[in-house]
PDB file of C-alpha atoms in Angstrom:
ATOM      1  CA  UNK A 277     124.805 130.981  82.928  1.00  0.00           C
ATOM      2  CA  UNK A 278     121.602 129.370  84.326  1.00  0.00           C
ATOM      3  CA  UNK A 279     117.952 130.188  84.039  1.00  0.00           C
ATOM      4  CA  UNK A 280     116.016 129.474  87.078  1.00  0.00           C
ATOM      5  CA  UNK A 281     112.326 129.063  86.899  1.00  0.00           C
ATOM      6  CA  UNK A 282     109.967 128.664  89.776  1.00  0.00           C
ATOM      7  CA  UNK A 283     106.506 127.331  89.900  1.00  0.00           C
ATOM      8  CA  UNK A 284     104.221 129.434  92.023  1.00  0.00           C
ATOM      9  CA  UNK A 285     100.713 129.433  93.269  1.00  0.00           C
ATOM     10  CA  UNK A 286      99.468 132.673  94.893  1.00  0.00           C
ATOM     11  CA  UNK A 287      98.613 130.880  98.110  1.00  0.00           C
ATOM     12  CA  UNK A 288     102.406 130.351  98.809  1.00  0.00           C
ATOM     13  CA  UNK A 289     103.750 133.739  98.884  1.00  0.00           C
ATOM     14  CA  UNK A 290     105.541 133.190 102.285  1.00  0.00           C
ATOM     15  CA  UNK A 291     107.081 129.977 100.820  1.00  0.00           C
ATOM     16  CA  UNK A 292     108.517 131.786  97.746  1.00  0.00           C
ATOM     17  CA  UNK A 293     109.929 134.601 100.017  1.00  0.00           C
ATOM     18  CA  UNK A 294     111.910 131.786 101.831  1.00  0.00           C
ATOM     19  CA  UNK A 295     112.872 130.188  98.575  1.00  0.00           C
ATOM     20  CA  UNK A 296     114.237 133.311  97.083  1.00  0.00           C
ATOM     21  CA  UNK A 297     116.002 134.285 100.266  1.00  0.00           C
ATOM     22  CA  UNK A 298     118.033 130.866 100.114  1.00  0.00           C
ATOM     23  CA  UNK A 299     118.521 131.374  96.452  1.00  0.00           C
ATOM     24  CA  UNK A 300     119.829 134.894  96.738  1.00  0.00           C
ATOM     25  CA  UNK A 301     122.564 133.507  98.994  1.00  0.00           C
ATOM     26  CA  UNK A 302     124.013 131.323  96.340  1.00  0.00           C
ATOM     27  CA  UNK A 303     127.172 132.205  94.259  1.00  0.00           C
ATOM     28  CA  UNK A 304     126.397 133.335  90.666  1.00  0.00           C
ATOM     29  CA  UNK A 305     122.676 134.012  91.577  1.00  0.00           C
ATOM     30  CA  UNK A 306     122.921 137.636  90.436  1.00  0.00           C
ATOM     31  CA  UNK A 307     124.069 136.359  86.927  1.00  0.00           C
ATOM     32  CA  UNK A 308     121.092 134.082  86.628  1.00  0.00           C
ATOM     33  CA  UNK A 309     117.835 134.608  84.664  1.00  0.00           C
ATOM     34  CA  UNK A 310     114.927 134.237  87.153  1.00  0.00           C
ATOM     35  CA  UNK A 311     111.459 133.559  85.924  1.00  0.00           C
ATOM     36  CA  UNK A 312     108.327 133.045  88.128  1.00  0.00           C
ATOM     37  CA  UNK A 313     105.952 130.661  86.304  1.00  0.00           C
ATOM     38  CA  UNK A 314     102.547 131.644  88.040  1.00  0.00           C
ATOM     39  CA  UNK A 315      99.592 129.392  88.189  1.00  0.00           C
ATOM     40  CA  UNK A 316      96.896 131.801  87.124  1.00  0.00           C
ATOM     41  CA  UNK A 317      97.532 135.373  88.169  1.00  0.00           C
ATOM     42  CA  UNK A 318      99.355 136.913  91.051  1.00  0.00           C
ATOM     43  CA  UNK A 319      99.968 140.411  92.532  1.00  0.00           C
ATOM     44  CA  UNK A 320     103.422 139.426  93.930  1.00  0.00           C
ATOM     45  CA  UNK A 321     106.560 138.966  91.889  1.00  0.00           C
ATOM     46  CA  UNK A 322     109.920 139.050  93.591  1.00  0.00           C
ATOM     47  CA  UNK A 323     112.562 141.601  92.763  1.00  0.00           C
ATOM     48  CA  UNK A 324     114.593 140.931  89.581  1.00  0.00           C
ATOM     49  CA  UNK A 325     112.249 137.973  88.393  1.00  0.00           C
ATOM     50  CA  UNK A 326     110.521 137.954  85.052  1.00  0.00           C
ATOM     51  CA  UNK A 327     107.034 136.285  85.224  1.00  0.00           C
ATOM     52  CA  UNK A 328     104.846 134.299  83.072  1.00  0.00           C
ATOM     53  CA  UNK A 329     101.046 133.753  83.912  1.00  0.00           C
ATOM     54  CA  UNK A 330      99.871 130.398  82.857  1.00  0.00           C
ATOM     55  CA  UNK A 331      96.000 129.993  82.586  1.00  0.00           C
ATOM     56  CA  UNK A 332      94.331 127.077  84.004  1.00  0.00           C
ATOM     57  CA  UNK A 333      92.720 124.331  81.940  1.00  0.00           C
ATOM     58  CA  UNK A 334      89.090 123.685  83.003  1.00  0.00           C
ATOM     59  CA  UNK A 335      89.896 125.020  86.395  1.00  0.00           C
ATOM     60  CA  UNK A 336      93.094 122.983  86.958  1.00  0.00           C
ATOM     61  CA  UNK A 337      96.730 123.945  86.579  1.00  0.00           C
ATOM     62  CA  UNK A 338      98.472 122.331  83.602  1.00  0.00           C
ATOM     63  CA  UNK A 339     101.784 120.804  84.353  1.00  0.00           C
ATOM     64  CA  UNK A 340     102.908 120.786  80.746  1.00  0.00           C
ATOM     65  CA  UNK A 341     101.979 124.379  80.141  1.00  0.00           C
ATOM     66  CA  UNK A 342     103.843 125.357  83.332  1.00  0.00           C
ATOM     67  CA  UNK A 343     107.117 123.430  82.265  1.00  0.00           C
ATOM     68  CA  UNK A 344     106.861 124.847  78.700  1.00  0.00           C
ATOM     69  CA  UNK A 345     106.415 128.393  79.925  1.00  0.00           C
ATOM     70  CA  UNK A 346     109.585 128.153  82.008  1.00  0.00           C
ATOM     71  CA  UNK A 347     111.713 126.387  79.284  1.00  0.00           C
ATOM     72  CA  UNK A 348     110.510 128.564  76.543  1.00  0.00           C
ATOM     73  CA  UNK A 349     110.990 131.843  78.340  1.00  0.00           C
ATOM     74  CA  UNK A 350     114.704 130.804  79.220  1.00  0.00           C
ATOM     75  CA  UNK A 351     117.381 132.527  77.503  1.00  0.00           C
ATOM     76  CA  UNK A 352     120.116 130.130  78.893  1.00  0.00           C
ATOM     77  CA  UNK A 353     120.795 126.636  77.957  1.00  0.00           C
ATOM     78  CA  UNK A 354     121.212 125.418  81.435  1.00  0.00           C
ATOM     79  CA  UNK A 355     117.857 125.236  83.463  1.00  0.00           C
ATOM     80  CA  UNK A 356     117.021 124.837  87.028  1.00  0.00           C
ATOM     81  CA  UNK A 357     113.325 124.171  87.801  1.00  0.00           C
ATOM     82  CA  UNK A 358     112.112 124.519  91.355  1.00  0.00           C
ATOM     83  CA  UNK A 359     108.758 124.614  93.209  1.00  0.00           C
ATOM     84  CA  UNK A 360     108.260 127.726  95.353  1.00  0.00           C
ATOM     85  CA  UNK A 361     108.568 125.618  98.621  1.00  0.00           C
ATOM     86  CA  UNK A 362     111.993 124.181  98.385  1.00  0.00           C
ATOM     87  CA  UNK A 363     115.101 125.288 100.132  1.00  0.00           C
ATOM     88  CA  UNK A 364     118.667 124.155  99.104  1.00  0.00           C
ATOM     89  CA  UNK A 365     122.202 124.837 100.170  1.00  0.00           C
ATOM     90  CA  UNK A 366     124.395 127.628  98.845  1.00  0.00           C
ATOM     91  CA  UNK A 367     126.447 125.351  96.524  1.00  0.00           C
ATOM     92  CA  UNK A 368     123.672 124.227  94.378  1.00  0.00           C
ATOM     93  CA  UNK A 369     124.231 126.591  91.451  1.00  0.00           C
ATOM     94  CA  UNK A 370     127.906 125.870  91.489  1.00  0.00           C
ATOM     95  CA  UNK A 371     127.290 122.027  91.426  1.00  0.00           C
ATOM     96  CA  UNK A 372     124.726 122.562  88.388  1.00  0.00           C
ATOM     97  CA  UNK A 373     127.242 124.698  86.445  1.00  0.00           C
ATOM     98  CA  UNK A 374     130.031 122.136  87.039  1.00  0.00           C
ATOM     99  CA  UNK A 375     128.067 118.797  86.462  1.00  0.00           C
ATOM    100  CA  UNK A 376     125.181 119.503  84.027  1.00  0.00           C
ATOM    101  CA  UNK A 377     125.368 118.260  80.511  1.00  0.00           C
ATOM    102  CA  UNK A 378     122.964 117.292  77.835  1.00  0.00           C
ATOM    103  CA  UNK A 379     120.713 114.176  78.512  1.00  0.00           C
ATOM    104  CA  UNK A 380     121.338 114.487  82.380  1.00  0.00           C
ATOM    105  CA  UNK A 381     118.935 115.342  85.140  1.00  0.00           C
ATOM    106  CA  UNK A 382     120.410 116.657  88.336  1.00  0.00           C
ATOM    107  CA  UNK A 383     118.459 116.055  91.508  1.00  0.00           C
ATOM    108  CA  UNK A 384     118.862 114.930  95.158  1.00  0.00           C
ATOM    109  CA  UNK A 385     117.793 111.874  96.910  1.00  0.00           C
ATOM    110  CA  UNK A 386     118.001 113.745 100.235  1.00  0.00           C
ATOM    111  CA  UNK A 387     114.478 115.339 100.448  1.00  0.00           C
ATOM    112  CA  UNK A 388     113.391 116.304 103.904  1.00  0.00           C
ATOM    113  CA  UNK A 389     109.633 117.232 104.411  1.00  0.00           C
ATOM    114  CA  UNK A 390     108.822 119.596 107.231  1.00  0.00           C
ATOM    115  CA  UNK A 391     105.786 118.593 109.395  1.00  0.00           C
ATOM    116  CA  UNK A 392     104.741 122.199 110.371  1.00  0.00           C
ATOM    117  CA  UNK A 393     105.573 125.772 109.627  1.00  0.00           C
ATOM    118  CA  UNK A 394     108.773 127.128 111.061  1.00  0.00           C
ATOM    119  CA  UNK A 395     110.605 130.497 110.957  1.00  0.00           C
ATOM    120  CA  UNK A 396     113.235 131.435 108.336  1.00  0.00           C
ATOM    121  CA  UNK A 397     115.962 131.299 110.982  1.00  0.00           C
ATOM    122  CA  UNK A 398     115.143 127.763 112.062  1.00  0.00           C
ATOM    123  CA  UNK A 399     115.097 126.776 108.435  1.00  0.00           C
ATOM    124  CA  UNK A 400     118.547 128.058 107.872  1.00  0.00           C
ATOM    125  CA  UNK A 401     119.902 126.301 110.903  1.00  0.00           C
ATOM    126  CA  UNK A 402     118.057 123.059 109.957  1.00  0.00           C
ATOM    127  CA  UNK A 403     119.340 123.022 106.430  1.00  0.00           C
ATOM    128  CA  UNK A 404     122.909 123.780 107.623  1.00  0.00           C
ATOM    129  CA  UNK A 405     122.815 120.992 110.256  1.00  0.00           C
ATOM    130  CA  UNK A 406     121.260 118.521 107.624  1.00  0.00           C
ATOM    131  CA  UNK A 407     124.360 119.143 105.382  1.00  0.00           C
ATOM    132  CA  UNK A 408     126.961 119.271 108.095  1.00  0.00           C
ATOM    133  CA  UNK A 409     125.868 116.581 110.571  1.00  0.00           C
ATOM    134  CA  UNK A 410     122.435 115.039 109.656  1.00  0.00           C
ATOM    135  CA  UNK A 411     119.882 116.768 111.757  1.00  0.00           C
ATOM    136  CA  UNK A 412     117.591 113.812 112.171  1.00  0.00           C
ATOM    137  CA  UNK A 413     119.983 112.507 114.667  1.00  0.00           C
ATOM    138  CA  UNK A 414     119.357 115.746 116.806  1.00  0.00           C
ATOM    139  CA  UNK A 415     116.714 115.420 119.256  1.00  0.00           C
ATOM    140  CA  UNK A 416     115.291 119.053 118.746  1.00  0.00           C
ATOM    141  CA  UNK A 417     114.304 118.249 115.230  1.00  0.00           C
ATOM    142  CA  UNK A 418     112.311 114.934 116.131  1.00  0.00           C
ATOM    143  CA  UNK A 419     108.736 115.307 114.951  1.00  0.00           C
ATOM    144  CA  UNK A 420     109.604 118.452 112.897  1.00  0.00           C
ATOM    145  CA  UNK A 421     111.038 117.015 109.747  1.00  0.00           C
ATOM    146  CA  UNK A 422     111.106 113.522 108.039  1.00  0.00           C
ATOM    147  CA  UNK A 423     113.294 111.994 105.341  1.00  0.00           C
ATOM    148  CA  UNK A 424     111.089 111.484 102.252  1.00  0.00           C
ATOM    149  CA  UNK A 425     113.630 110.356  99.711  1.00  0.00           C
ATOM    150  CA  UNK A 426     113.445 111.106  95.849  1.00  0.00           C
ATOM    151  CA  UNK A 427     114.352 108.113  93.817  1.00  0.00           C
ATOM    152  CA  UNK A 428     116.507 108.130  90.657  1.00  0.00           C
ATOM    153  CA  UNK A 429     115.240 104.731  89.524  1.00  0.00           C
ATOM    154  CA  UNK A 430     111.808 105.140  87.966  1.00  0.00           C
ATOM    155  CA  UNK A 431     108.982 103.132  89.676  1.00  0.00           C
ATOM    156  CA  UNK A 432     105.309 102.948  88.938  1.00  0.00           C
ATOM    157  CA  UNK A 433     103.474 104.446  91.759  1.00  0.00           C
ATOM    158  CA  UNK A 434     103.176 107.515  94.033  1.00  0.00           C
ATOM    159  CA  UNK A 435     106.238 108.789  95.598  1.00  0.00           C
ATOM    160  CA  UNK A 436     109.089 111.412  95.028  1.00  0.00           C
ATOM    161  CA  UNK A 437     111.295 111.206  92.096  1.00  0.00           C
ATOM    162  CA  UNK A 438     113.918 113.067  90.034  1.00  0.00           C
ATOM    163  CA  UNK A 439     111.371 115.535  88.743  1.00  0.00           C
ATOM    164  CA  UNK A 440     109.404 116.214  91.848  1.00  0.00           C
ATOM    165  CA  UNK A 441     109.739 119.835  92.797  1.00  0.00           C
ATOM    166  CA  UNK A 442     113.304 120.393  91.664  1.00  0.00           C
ATOM    167  CA  UNK A 443     115.707 119.319  88.953  1.00  0.00           C
ATOM    168  CA  UNK A 444     118.413 120.768  86.525  1.00  0.00           C
ATOM    169  CA  UNK A 445     118.696 119.917  82.819  1.00  0.00           C
ATOM    170  CA  UNK A 446     119.422 121.500  79.456  1.00  0.00           C
ATOM    171  CA  UNK A 447     116.911 122.984  77.001  1.00  0.00           C
ATOM    172  CA  UNK A 448     118.309 120.762  74.324  1.00  0.00           C
ATOM    173  CA  UNK A 449     117.272 117.728  76.573  1.00  0.00           C
ATOM    174  CA  UNK A 450     113.836 118.958  77.165  1.00  0.00           C
ATOM    175  CA  UNK A 451     113.257 119.678  73.567  1.00  0.00           C
ATOM    176  CA  UNK A 452     114.460 116.179  72.590  1.00  0.00           C
ATOM    177  CA  UNK A 453     112.100 114.581  74.994  1.00  0.00           C
ATOM    178  CA  UNK A 454     109.183 116.667  73.880  1.00  0.00           C
ATOM    179  CA  UNK A 455     108.192 118.101  77.137  1.00  0.00           C
ATOM    180  CA  UNK A 456     105.616 116.966  79.710  1.00  0.00           C
ATOM    181  CA  UNK A 457     102.502 115.126  78.709  1.00  0.00           C
ATOM    182  CA  UNK A 458      99.597 117.675  78.594  1.00  0.00           C
ATOM    183  CA  UNK A 459      97.121 115.194  79.779  1.00  0.00           C
ATOM    184  CA  UNK A 460      98.090 115.666  83.485  1.00  0.00           C
ATOM    185  CA  UNK A 461      96.369 118.539  85.281  1.00  0.00           C
ATOM    186  CA  UNK A 462      95.828 119.429  88.975  1.00  0.00           C
ATOM    187  CA  UNK A 463      97.097 117.898  92.202  1.00  0.00           C
ATOM    188  CA  UNK A 464      98.166 114.323  92.341  1.00  0.00           C
ATOM    189  CA  UNK A 465      98.957 114.662  88.700  1.00  0.00           C
ATOM    190  CA  UNK A 466     101.789 112.032  88.102  1.00  0.00           C
ATOM    191  CA  UNK A 467     103.132 114.426  85.556  1.00  0.00           C
ATOM    192  CA  UNK A 468     106.547 114.084  87.287  1.00  0.00           C
ATOM    193  CA  UNK A 469     106.467 110.300  87.382  1.00  0.00           C
ATOM    194  CA  UNK A 470     105.523 110.202  83.777  1.00  0.00           C
ATOM    195  CA  UNK A 471     108.223 112.625  82.673  1.00  0.00           C
ATOM    196  CA  UNK A 472     110.845 110.799  84.723  1.00  0.00           C
ATOM    197  CA  UNK A 473     109.945 107.514  83.026  1.00  0.00           C
ATOM    198  CA  UNK A 474     109.826 109.024  79.702  1.00  0.00           C
ATOM    199  CA  UNK A 475     113.372 110.453  80.198  1.00  0.00           C
ATOM    200  CA  UNK A 476     114.497 107.087  81.522  1.00  0.00           C
ATOM    201  CA  UNK A 477     113.273 105.196  78.339  1.00  0.00           C
ATOM    202  CA  UNK A 478     114.905 107.866  76.123  1.00  0.00           C
ATOM    203  CA  UNK A 479     118.326 107.196  77.669  1.00  0.00           C
ATOM    204  CA  UNK A 480     118.823 109.959  80.076  1.00  0.00           C
ATOM    205  CA  UNK A 481     120.957 109.793  83.271  1.00  0.00           C
ATOM    206  CA  UNK A 482     119.990 110.947  86.626  1.00  0.00           C
ATOM    207  CA  UNK A 483     122.716 112.136  88.938  1.00  0.00           C
ATOM    208  CA  UNK A 484     122.257 112.498  92.691  1.00  0.00           C
ATOM    209  CA  UNK A 485     123.801 115.586  94.097  1.00  0.00           C
ATOM    210  CA  UNK A 486     123.156 114.364  97.599  1.00  0.00           C
ATOM    211  CA  UNK A 487     122.602 117.761  98.979  1.00  0.00           C
ATOM    212  CA  UNK A 488     119.819 118.198 101.436  1.00  0.00           C
ATOM    213  CA  UNK A 489     116.479 119.687 100.146  1.00  0.00           C
ATOM    214  CA  UNK A 490     114.086 121.010 102.710  1.00  0.00           C
ATOM    215  CA  UNK A 491     110.409 121.075 101.526  1.00  0.00           C
ATOM    216  CA  UNK A 492     108.261 123.590 103.395  1.00  0.00           C
ATOM    217  CA  UNK A 493     104.933 122.527 105.047  1.00  0.00           C
ATOM    218  CA  UNK A 494     101.725 123.717 103.341  1.00  0.00           C
ATOM    219  CA  UNK A 495      98.315 122.411 102.754  1.00  0.00           C
ATOM    220  CA  UNK A 496      96.992 121.566  99.344  1.00  0.00           C
ATOM    221  CA  UNK A 497      94.420 124.198  98.064  1.00  0.00           C
ATOM    222  CA  UNK A 498      91.928 124.403  95.319  1.00  0.00           C
ATOM    223  CA  UNK A 499      91.462 128.174  95.045  1.00  0.00           C
ATOM    224  CA  UNK A 500      90.714 129.044  98.550  1.00  0.00           C
ATOM    225  CA  UNK A 501      89.539 125.622  99.801  1.00  0.00           C
ATOM    226  CA  UNK A 502      91.844 123.061 101.527  1.00  0.00           C
ATOM    227  CA  UNK A 503      91.684 119.775  99.857  1.00  0.00           C
ATOM    228  CA  UNK A 504      91.017 116.675 101.980  1.00  0.00           C
ATOM    229  CA  UNK A 505      93.312 113.637 101.790  1.00  0.00           C
ATOM    230  CA  UNK A 506      90.547 111.578 100.131  1.00  0.00           C
ATOM    231  CA  UNK A 507      90.131 114.444  97.328  1.00  0.00           C
ATOM    232  CA  UNK A 508      93.836 114.386  96.741  1.00  0.00           C
ATOM    233  CA  UNK A 509      93.956 110.594  96.430  1.00  0.00           C
ATOM    234  CA  UNK A 510      90.972 110.595  94.061  1.00  0.00           C
ATOM    235  CA  UNK A 511      92.794 113.227  91.865  1.00  0.00           C
ATOM    236  CA  UNK A 512      95.925 110.792  91.987  1.00  0.00           C
ATOM    237  CA  UNK A 513      93.831 107.806  91.068  1.00  0.00           C
ATOM    238  CA  UNK A 514      92.317 109.373  87.906  1.00  0.00           C
ATOM    239  CA  UNK A 515      95.802 110.291  86.786  1.00  0.00           C
ATOM    240  CA  UNK A 516      97.364 106.987  87.637  1.00  0.00           C
ATOM    241  CA  UNK A 517      94.688 105.203  85.663  1.00  0.00           C
ATOM    242  CA  UNK A 518      95.803 107.214  82.615  1.00  0.00           C
ATOM    243  CA  UNK A 519      99.563 106.508  83.452  1.00  0.00           C
ATOM    244  CA  UNK A 520      98.809 102.775  83.491  1.00  0.00           C
ATOM    245  CA  UNK A 521      96.792 103.129  80.263  1.00  0.00           C
ATOM    246  CA  UNK A 522      99.768 104.943  78.704  1.00  0.00           C
ATOM    247  CA  UNK A 523     102.549 102.546  79.662  1.00  0.00           C
ATOM    248  CA  UNK A 524     100.636  99.392  79.405  1.00  0.00           C
ATOM    249  CA  UNK A 525     100.745  98.611  83.001  1.00  0.00           C
ATOM    250  CA  UNK A 526      98.274  96.203  84.680  1.00  0.00           C
ATOM    251  CA  UNK A 527      95.091  97.985  86.153  1.00  0.00           C
ATOM    252  CA  UNK A 528      95.611  96.197  89.371  1.00  0.00           C
ATOM    253  CA  UNK A 529      98.146  98.931  90.328  1.00  0.00           C
ATOM    254  CA  UNK A 530      95.495 101.536  89.835  1.00  0.00           C
ATOM    255  CA  UNK A 531      92.905  99.484  91.751  1.00  0.00           C
ATOM    256  CA  UNK A 532      95.285  99.290  94.723  1.00  0.00           C
ATOM    257  CA  UNK A 533      95.560 102.948  94.687  1.00  0.00           C
ATOM    258  CA  UNK A 534      91.906 103.420  94.303  1.00  0.00           C
ATOM    259  CA  UNK A 535      91.286 101.128  97.438  1.00  0.00           C
ATOM    260  CA  UNK A 536      93.604 103.318  99.515  1.00  0.00           C
ATOM    261  CA  UNK A 537      91.633 106.450  98.426  1.00  0.00           C
ATOM    262  CA  UNK A 538      88.406 105.021  99.665  1.00  0.00           C
ATOM    263  CA  UNK A 539      86.618 105.159  96.483  1.00  0.00           C
ATOM    264  CA  UNK A 540      83.338 103.210  96.705  1.00  0.00           C
ATOM    265  CA  UNK A 541      83.314 100.158  94.386  1.00  0.00           C
ATOM    266  CA  UNK A 542      86.939 100.977  93.451  1.00  0.00           C
ATOM    267  CA  UNK A 543      87.290  97.945  90.939  1.00  0.00           C
ATOM    268  CA  UNK A 544      84.263  99.205  88.946  1.00  0.00           C
ATOM    269  CA  UNK A 545      85.467 102.719  89.122  1.00  0.00           C
ATOM    270  CA  UNK A 546      88.978 102.042  87.648  1.00  0.00           C
ATOM    271  CA  UNK A 547      87.472  99.775  84.900  1.00  0.00           C
ATOM    272  CA  UNK A 548      84.984 102.499  83.998  1.00  0.00           C
ATOM    273  CA  UNK A 549      87.764 105.163  83.635  1.00  0.00           C
ATOM    274  CA  UNK A 550      90.091 102.761  81.739  1.00  0.00           C
ATOM    275  CA  UNK A 551      87.222 101.888  79.362  1.00  0.00           C
ATOM    276  CA  UNK A 552      86.690 105.491  78.563  1.00  0.00           C
ATOM    277  CA  UNK A 553      90.306 105.955  77.802  1.00  0.00           C
ATOM    278  CA  UNK A 554      90.260 102.949  75.659  1.00  0.00           C
ATOM    279  CA  UNK A 555      87.517 104.315  73.681  1.00  0.00           C
ATOM    280  CA  UNK A 556      88.831 107.742  73.335  1.00  0.00           C
ATOM    281  CA  UNK A 557      90.733 108.730  70.097  1.00  0.00           C
TER     282      UNK A 557
END
């Protein structure tokens, strides 16, 4: 038996409907416990889903609280975490049931990001073609989707990894690791990178299922307002400075990211934030 918990923000109802449609086609889906972990409050909950509403922290969603809500509400030992904008092939649950053991995280390196919104029917055709033939060689998909791989080997920087948007693991493993660092909040949080590195340091293994994963297109929102690229980068920089501080990494890594985010006087900014972290209890 598997517990599926899905992270959901109320601005992504259409994405969630796509995700649950694909999940419902999987073998043994009806036997799974399904939990919707909601950022804040929502008027929409899919049929057969339990739900947990997770309050924001100082106006920003808390990754640690979202993960804890899903894990602690689970009644089964095997867990599947998904974001509400991810589509997977029909054999995902079968592979989890067959391959998942303690101290292992299952993921896929084959993460494909859509570049615009498309219909459910096209999503079904695209995911099938990705699994069967490699759709990126088909001219009709050029400009529609790009490969944005998730990496099993930890790295210090922005990018997709084992914990980004979908992974399977056991409750025992999560409890042994102590969960996700509660410092990280909001977009660009680096919570996934941090959790991935923590699991690596504590001896976990990462197994690539090599299944295609389709990431639906969406804008990043703060309540009802669309965040600009520079705002997202700024949020990423603040969290990456903490990441570097936590793992004793050189600040030049954060300064490089701050330069890309167009922060004025980025060297001084990184030093200022780092000094505050050094002086905090």
